[in-house]
């Protein structure tokens, strides 16, 4: 297999599922409506419950939608520059510690999946990708764990992005048992704060929601009918969901919250090339991983233009380098 060349995404984060009622169908409020956001929004994170407020929308093209589409619109939707500073190269593991067979079950836009990919890419660990269909999830029916990412390493199933990274890191650095409190603090900040700021930003306006779903439907594992339905209905749904997420996470101004998070991170770096010093640590890779999907969306462009995060991001792009993903 050949490795897929590195590619700068025009990405997003994600959403959840539902498709509006249609003429000739007595009821489209199926049981899956209760799960509208939970499995895809941030995937391995706790999800937002829409059941209390969801009001179905009408889209004429959905009149003959299949039951699976009515049940959901966005299951998987869960979501260069020259350097002026010299940075250290990638850190591939010793050949004897390198996993032999690595398979990532993912949604392309999922921020937690992108965390795992940033770790794999930086350490030059070859991996195959299985894109999961958000409606049927048939690709992970073999597993009792029904979220992504799932990483199978030499036959062993690993779940939850932070736990996956911890276990892989220990495997390729078995002698490194030192706990870095600063690294731990900022990895937790990524999972508990940064990811929750992103969704309200990429779905902030209807045009931004469509921009996000254009990527999702282009790169996700959807049938032709699901792709058409998801792009427009999903954008409309997540535009509304984003307003509820703002309230849930106490966000009054989406962009201000995003800029503040970016500035908080650059302040933590405190003049270093990376939080890890001369090379990235796990917190650097986590922040880079969740930001990479949105970097070339409007929200990401605005973030770079209005904060000081750009130089760090450039260094991360350079040091993470090409993807170690194997082509199909």
Coordinates of C-alpha atoms in Angstrom, one line a residue:
X1 CA 0.0 0.0 0.0
X2 CA 1.1 3.5 -0.7
X3 CA 0.8 6.4 1.8
X4 CA -1.7 9.1 1.1
X5 CA 0.0 12.5 0.6
X6 CA -0.7 15.1 3.2
X7 CA -3.6 17.3 2.5
X8 CA -4.7 20.6 4.0
X9 CA -8.4 20.2 4.8
X10 CA -11.3 22.5 4.3
X11 CA -12.9 20.8 7.3
X12 CA -15.3 20.8 10.1
X13 CA -16.7 19.2 13.1
X14 CA -20.0 17.6 13.3
X15 CA -23.5 17.0 13.9
X16 CA -26.1 14.5 14.4
X17 CA -29.2 13.2 12.8
X18 CA -32.6 13.9 11.8
X19 CA -34.6 14.5 8.7
X20 CA -37.8 16.4 8.5
X21 CA -41.3 15.1 8.1
X22 CA -42.6 14.6 4.6
X23 CA -45.9 14.6 2.8
X24 CA -47.5 11.2 2.7
X25 CA -45.6 9.9 5.8
X26 CA -47.7 9.8 8.9
X27 CA -44.7 10.3 11.2
X28 CA -41.0 10.8 10.8
X29 CA -40.3 11.3 14.5
X30 CA -38.7 7.9 14.9
X31 CA -36.9 6.6 18.0
X32 CA -33.5 7.7 16.6
X33 CA -34.6 11.3 16.8
X34 CA -33.7 11.1 20.5
X35 CA -30.1 10.5 19.4
X36 CA -30.0 13.5 17.1
X37 CA -26.7 14.8 18.4
X38 CA -25.3 12.2 20.8
X39 CA -23.3 9.8 18.7
X40 CA -21.8 12.3 16.2
X41 CA -21.4 15.5 18.0
X42 CA -17.8 15.2 19.1
X43 CA -18.2 11.4 18.7
X44 CA -16.5 10.2 21.9
X45 CA -17.7 13.1 24.0
X46 CA -20.9 13.6 25.8
X47 CA -23.6 14.8 23.4
X48 CA -26.3 17.4 23.5
X49 CA -29.8 16.2 23.9
X50 CA -32.2 17.7 21.4
X51 CA -35.2 15.7 22.3
X52 CA -36.7 18.5 24.4
X53 CA -36.7 21.1 21.7
X54 CA -36.4 19.5 18.3
X55 CA -38.9 20.8 15.8
X56 CA -38.8 19.0 12.5
X57 CA -38.1 21.0 9.4
X58 CA -39.7 20.5 6.0
X59 CA -37.6 19.8 2.9
X60 CA -39.6 18.9 -0.3
X61 CA -36.8 16.6 -1.5
X62 CA -37.1 14.4 1.6
X63 CA -40.6 13.2 0.7
X64 CA -39.3 9.8 -0.4
X65 CA -36.4 9.6 2.1
X66 CA -35.6 6.2 3.4
X67 CA -36.2 5.4 7.1
X68 CA -32.4 5.6 7.7
X69 CA -32.3 9.1 6.4
X70 CA -35.4 10.1 8.4
X71 CA -33.7 8.8 11.4
X72 CA -30.7 11.0 11.0
X73 CA -28.8 13.6 9.1
X74 CA -25.5 13.8 10.7
X75 CA -24.2 10.8 12.5
X76 CA -20.7 11.2 11.3
X77 CA -20.9 14.8 11.2
X78 CA -19.6 14.8 14.6
X79 CA -16.7 17.7 12.3
X80 CA 1.2 26.2 4.0
X81 CA 3.5 28.3 5.4
X82 CA 7.3 28.8 5.5
X83 CA 8.8 28.6 8.9
X84 CA 10.9 31.2 10.6
X85 CA 11.9 28.8 13.4
X86 CA 13.8 25.6 13.2
X87 CA 12.0 22.7 14.8
X88 CA 12.8 19.1 15.4
X89 CA 11.7 16.4 12.9
X90 CA 9.1 13.7 13.4
X91 CA 9.5 11.1 16.0
X92 CA 9.0 7.6 14.4
X93 CA 9.3 4.8 17.0
X94 CA 12.0 2.2 16.9
X95 CA 11.2 -0.5 14.3
X96 CA 10.8 -3.2 17.0
X97 CA 8.2 -1.0 18.8
X98 CA 6.3 -0.1 15.6
X99 CA 2.8 -1.6 15.5
X100 CA 2.4 -4.0 12.5
X101 CA -1.2 -3.4 11.7
X102 CA -3.2 -0.3 12.6
X103 CA -6.8 0.4 11.5
X104 CA -8.7 3.6 12.4
X105 CA -12.5 3.5 12.3
X106 CA -13.5 7.2 12.0
X107 CA -15.6 10.0 10.7
X108 CA -13.3 12.2 8.7
X109 CA -14.5 15.4 10.3
X110 CA -14.5 14.2 13.9
X111 CA -12.1 16.3 16.1
X112 CA -11.3 13.3 18.3
X113 CA -10.5 11.1 15.3
X114 CA -8.2 13.9 14.1
X115 CA -6.5 14.0 17.5
X116 CA -5.6 10.3 17.0
X117 CA -4.4 11.0 13.4
X118 CA -2.2 13.8 14.5
X119 CA -0.4 11.4 16.9
X120 CA -0.1 8.7 14.2
X121 CA 1.2 11.1 11.6
X122 CA 3.7 12.8 13.9
X123 CA 5.1 9.4 14.9
X124 CA 5.1 8.2 11.4
X125 CA 3.0 5.1 12.3
X126 CA 1.3 3.7 9.1
X127 CA -2.4 3.2 9.5
X128 CA -5.4 2.3 7.4
X129 CA -8.7 4.1 7.6
X130 CA -12.3 2.8 7.6
X131 CA -14.8 5.6 7.1
X132 CA -17.9 4.7 9.1
X133 CA -21.4 5.3 7.7
X134 CA -23.1 7.5 10.3
X135 CA -26.6 6.0 9.6
X136 CA -26.0 2.2 9.5
X137 CA -22.6 2.2 11.3
X138 CA -22.2 -1.2 9.7
X139 CA -18.5 -0.9 9.7
X140 CA -18.4 -1.1 13.5
X141 CA -21.2 -3.6 14.1
X142 CA -18.5 -6.0 15.2
X143 CA -17.7 -3.8 18.2
X144 CA -19.7 -3.3 21.4
X145 CA -18.4 0.3 21.3
X146 CA -20.6 2.4 19.0
X147 CA -18.6 5.6 18.9
X148 CA -15.6 6.7 17.0
X149 CA -12.6 6.7 17.0
X150 CA -11.9 3.0 17.4
X151 CA -8.3 2.1 16.7
X152 CA -7.4 -1.6 16.2
X153 CA -3.7 -2.1 16.9
X154 CA -2.4 -5.6 16.0
X155 CA -5.8 -7.0 16.7
X156 CA -6.4 -5.1 19.9
X157 CA -9.4 -2.7 20.1
X158 CA -8.6 0.7 21.6
X159 CA -11.4 3.3 22.2
X160 CA -11.6 6.9 23.4
X161 CA -9.2 9.3 21.8
X162 CA -7.2 10.3 24.9
X163 CA -7.0 6.7 26.1
X164 CA -5.9 5.5 22.6
X165 CA -3.1 8.1 22.6
X166 CA -2.0 7.2 26.1
X167 CA -1.7 3.5 25.3
X168 CA 0.1 4.1 22.0
X169 CA 2.5 6.5 23.6
X170 CA 3.3 4.1 26.3
X171 CA 3.8 1.3 23.7
X172 CA 6.3 3.3 21.6
X173 CA 8.0 5.0 24.6
X174 CA 8.0 2.3 27.2
X175 CA 10.7 3.9 29.2
X176 CA 9.0 7.2 29.5
X177 CA 7.0 7.0 32.7
X178 CA 7.3 10.7 33.7
X179 CA 3.9 12.4 34.1
X180 CA 4.0 16.0 32.9
X181 CA 1.4 18.0 34.8
X182 CA 1.4 20.9 32.3
X183 CA 0.8 18.5 29.4
X184 CA -2.0 16.7 31.3
X185 CA -3.7 20.0 32.2
X186 CA -3.8 21.2 28.6
X187 CA -4.8 17.8 27.2
X188 CA -7.8 18.0 29.5
X189 CA -8.5 21.6 28.4
X190 CA -8.7 20.4 24.8
X191 CA -11.4 17.8 25.6
X192 CA -13.3 19.9 28.2
X193 CA -13.2 23.3 26.6
X194 CA -11.6 23.7 23.2
X195 CA -13.8 21.2 21.3
X196 CA -17.0 22.8 22.7
X197 CA -16.0 26.2 21.2
X198 CA -15.6 24.9 17.7
X199 CA -19.1 23.7 16.8
X200 CA -20.9 27.0 17.5
X201 CA -18.3 28.6 15.3
X202 CA -18.4 26.4 12.2
X203 CA -22.2 26.4 12.3
X204 CA -22.5 30.1 13.3
X205 CA -24.3 31.2 10.2
X206 CA -26.2 29.3 7.5
X207 CA -23.4 29.9 5.0
X208 CA -20.8 28.6 7.4
X209 CA -23.0 25.6 8.2
X210 CA -23.3 24.8 4.5
X211 CA -19.5 25.2 4.1
X212 CA -19.0 22.7 6.8
X213 CA -21.5 20.2 5.5
X214 CA -20.1 20.5 2.0
X215 CA -16.9 18.9 3.4
X216 CA -18.8 16.3 5.4
X217 CA -20.8 15.1 2.5
X218 CA -17.8 15.1 0.2
X219 CA -15.6 13.1 2.5
X220 CA -18.0 11.1 4.6
X221 CA -19.3 7.6 3.9
X222 CA -22.8 8.3 2.6
X223 CA -25.0 6.9 -0.1
X224 CA -26.0 9.3 -2.9
X225 CA -29.4 10.0 -1.4
X226 CA -27.9 10.4 2.1
X227 CA -25.4 12.8 0.7
X228 CA -28.0 15.1 -0.8
X229 CA -30.2 15.0 2.2
X230 CA -27.4 15.5 4.7
X231 CA -25.9 18.5 3.1
X232 CA -28.9 20.8 3.2
X233 CA -31.0 19.4 6.0
X234 CA -28.0 18.8 8.2
X235 CA -26.7 22.4 7.7
X236 CA -30.1 23.7 8.7
X237 CA -30.3 21.4 11.8
X238 CA -26.8 22.2 13.0
X239 CA -27.3 25.9 12.5
X240 CA -30.1 25.6 15.1
X241 CA -28.2 23.2 17.3
X242 CA -25.3 25.6 17.5
X243 CA -27.5 28.1 19.2
X244 CA -28.4 25.6 21.9
X245 CA -24.7 24.7 22.3
X246 CA -23.8 28.3 22.9
X247 CA -26.3 28.4 25.8
X248 CA -25.1 25.0 27.1
X249 CA -21.5 26.1 27.2
X250 CA -22.1 29.7 28.3
X251 CA -20.9 31.2 25.0
X252 CA -22.3 34.6 24.2
X253 CA -20.1 35.5 21.2
X254 CA -18.8 32.6 19.2
X255 CA -15.8 34.3 17.6
X256 CA -14.8 35.9 20.8
X257 CA -14.8 32.5 22.5
X258 CA -12.7 31.0 19.7
X259 CA -10.2 33.8 19.7
X260 CA -10.0 33.7 23.5
X261 CA -9.3 29.9 23.3
X262 CA -6.6 30.5 20.7
X263 CA -5.0 33.2 22.7
X264 CA -5.2 31.2 25.9
X265 CA -3.2 28.4 24.1
X266 CA -0.5 30.7 22.7
X267 CA -0.1 32.3 26.2
X268 CA 0.4 28.8 27.6
X269 CA 3.2 28.2 25.0
X270 CA 4.9 31.3 26.5
X271 CA 7.5 32.0 23.8
X272 CA 8.5 28.4 23.2
X273 CA 8.2 26.7 19.9
X274 CA 5.7 24.2 21.4
X275 CA 4.2 23.5 24.8
X276 CA 6.7 20.6 24.8
X277 CA 9.6 22.9 24.2
X278 CA 11.7 22.2 21.1
X279 CA 9.3 19.5 20.0
X280 CA 5.6 18.9 20.4
X281 CA 4.2 17.0 23.3
X282 CA 0.8 15.3 23.5
X283 CA -1.0 18.5 24.3
X284 CA 0.4 20.2 21.2
X285 CA -0.7 17.2 19.1
X286 CA -4.2 17.3 20.7
X287 CA -4.7 21.0 20.0
X288 CA -3.4 20.7 16.5
X289 CA -5.5 17.6 15.8
X290 CA -8.8 19.2 16.8
X291 CA -8.0 22.5 15.0
X292 CA -6.8 20.9 11.7
X293 CA -10.4 20.1 10.5
X294 CA -11.5 23.7 10.8
X295 CA -8.3 25.5 9.8
X296 CA -9.4 26.3 6.2
X297 CA -13.1 26.9 7.0
X298 CA -14.1 30.5 7.6
X299 CA -13.9 30.1 11.4
X300 CA -10.4 28.8 11.1
X301 CA -9.3 31.5 8.8
X302 CA -10.7 34.1 11.1
X303 CA -9.0 32.6 14.0
X304 CA -5.6 32.7 12.4
X305 CA -6.1 36.3 11.2
X306 CA -7.3 37.6 14.5
X307 CA -5.0 35.8 17.0
X308 CA -1.4 34.9 17.5
X309 CA -1.9 31.1 17.0
X310 CA -0.7 31.1 13.3
X311 CA 3.0 30.8 13.9
X312 CA 2.6 27.8 16.3
X313 CA 0.1 26.2 13.8
X314 CA 2.7 26.6 11.0
X315 CA 5.4 24.9 13.1
X316 CA 3.0 22.1 13.9
X317 CA 2.1 21.6 10.2
X318 CA 5.8 21.4 9.3
X319 CA 6.8 19.0 12.1
X320 CA 3.8 16.7 11.8
X321 CA 4.4 16.6 8.1
X322 CA 2.9 14.2 5.6
X323 CA 0.1 11.8 6.6
X324 CA 1.2 8.3 7.4
X325 CA -2.2 7.0 6.3
X326 CA -2.0 4.2 3.8
X327 CA -4.0 4.5 0.6
X328 CA -6.8 2.1 0.0

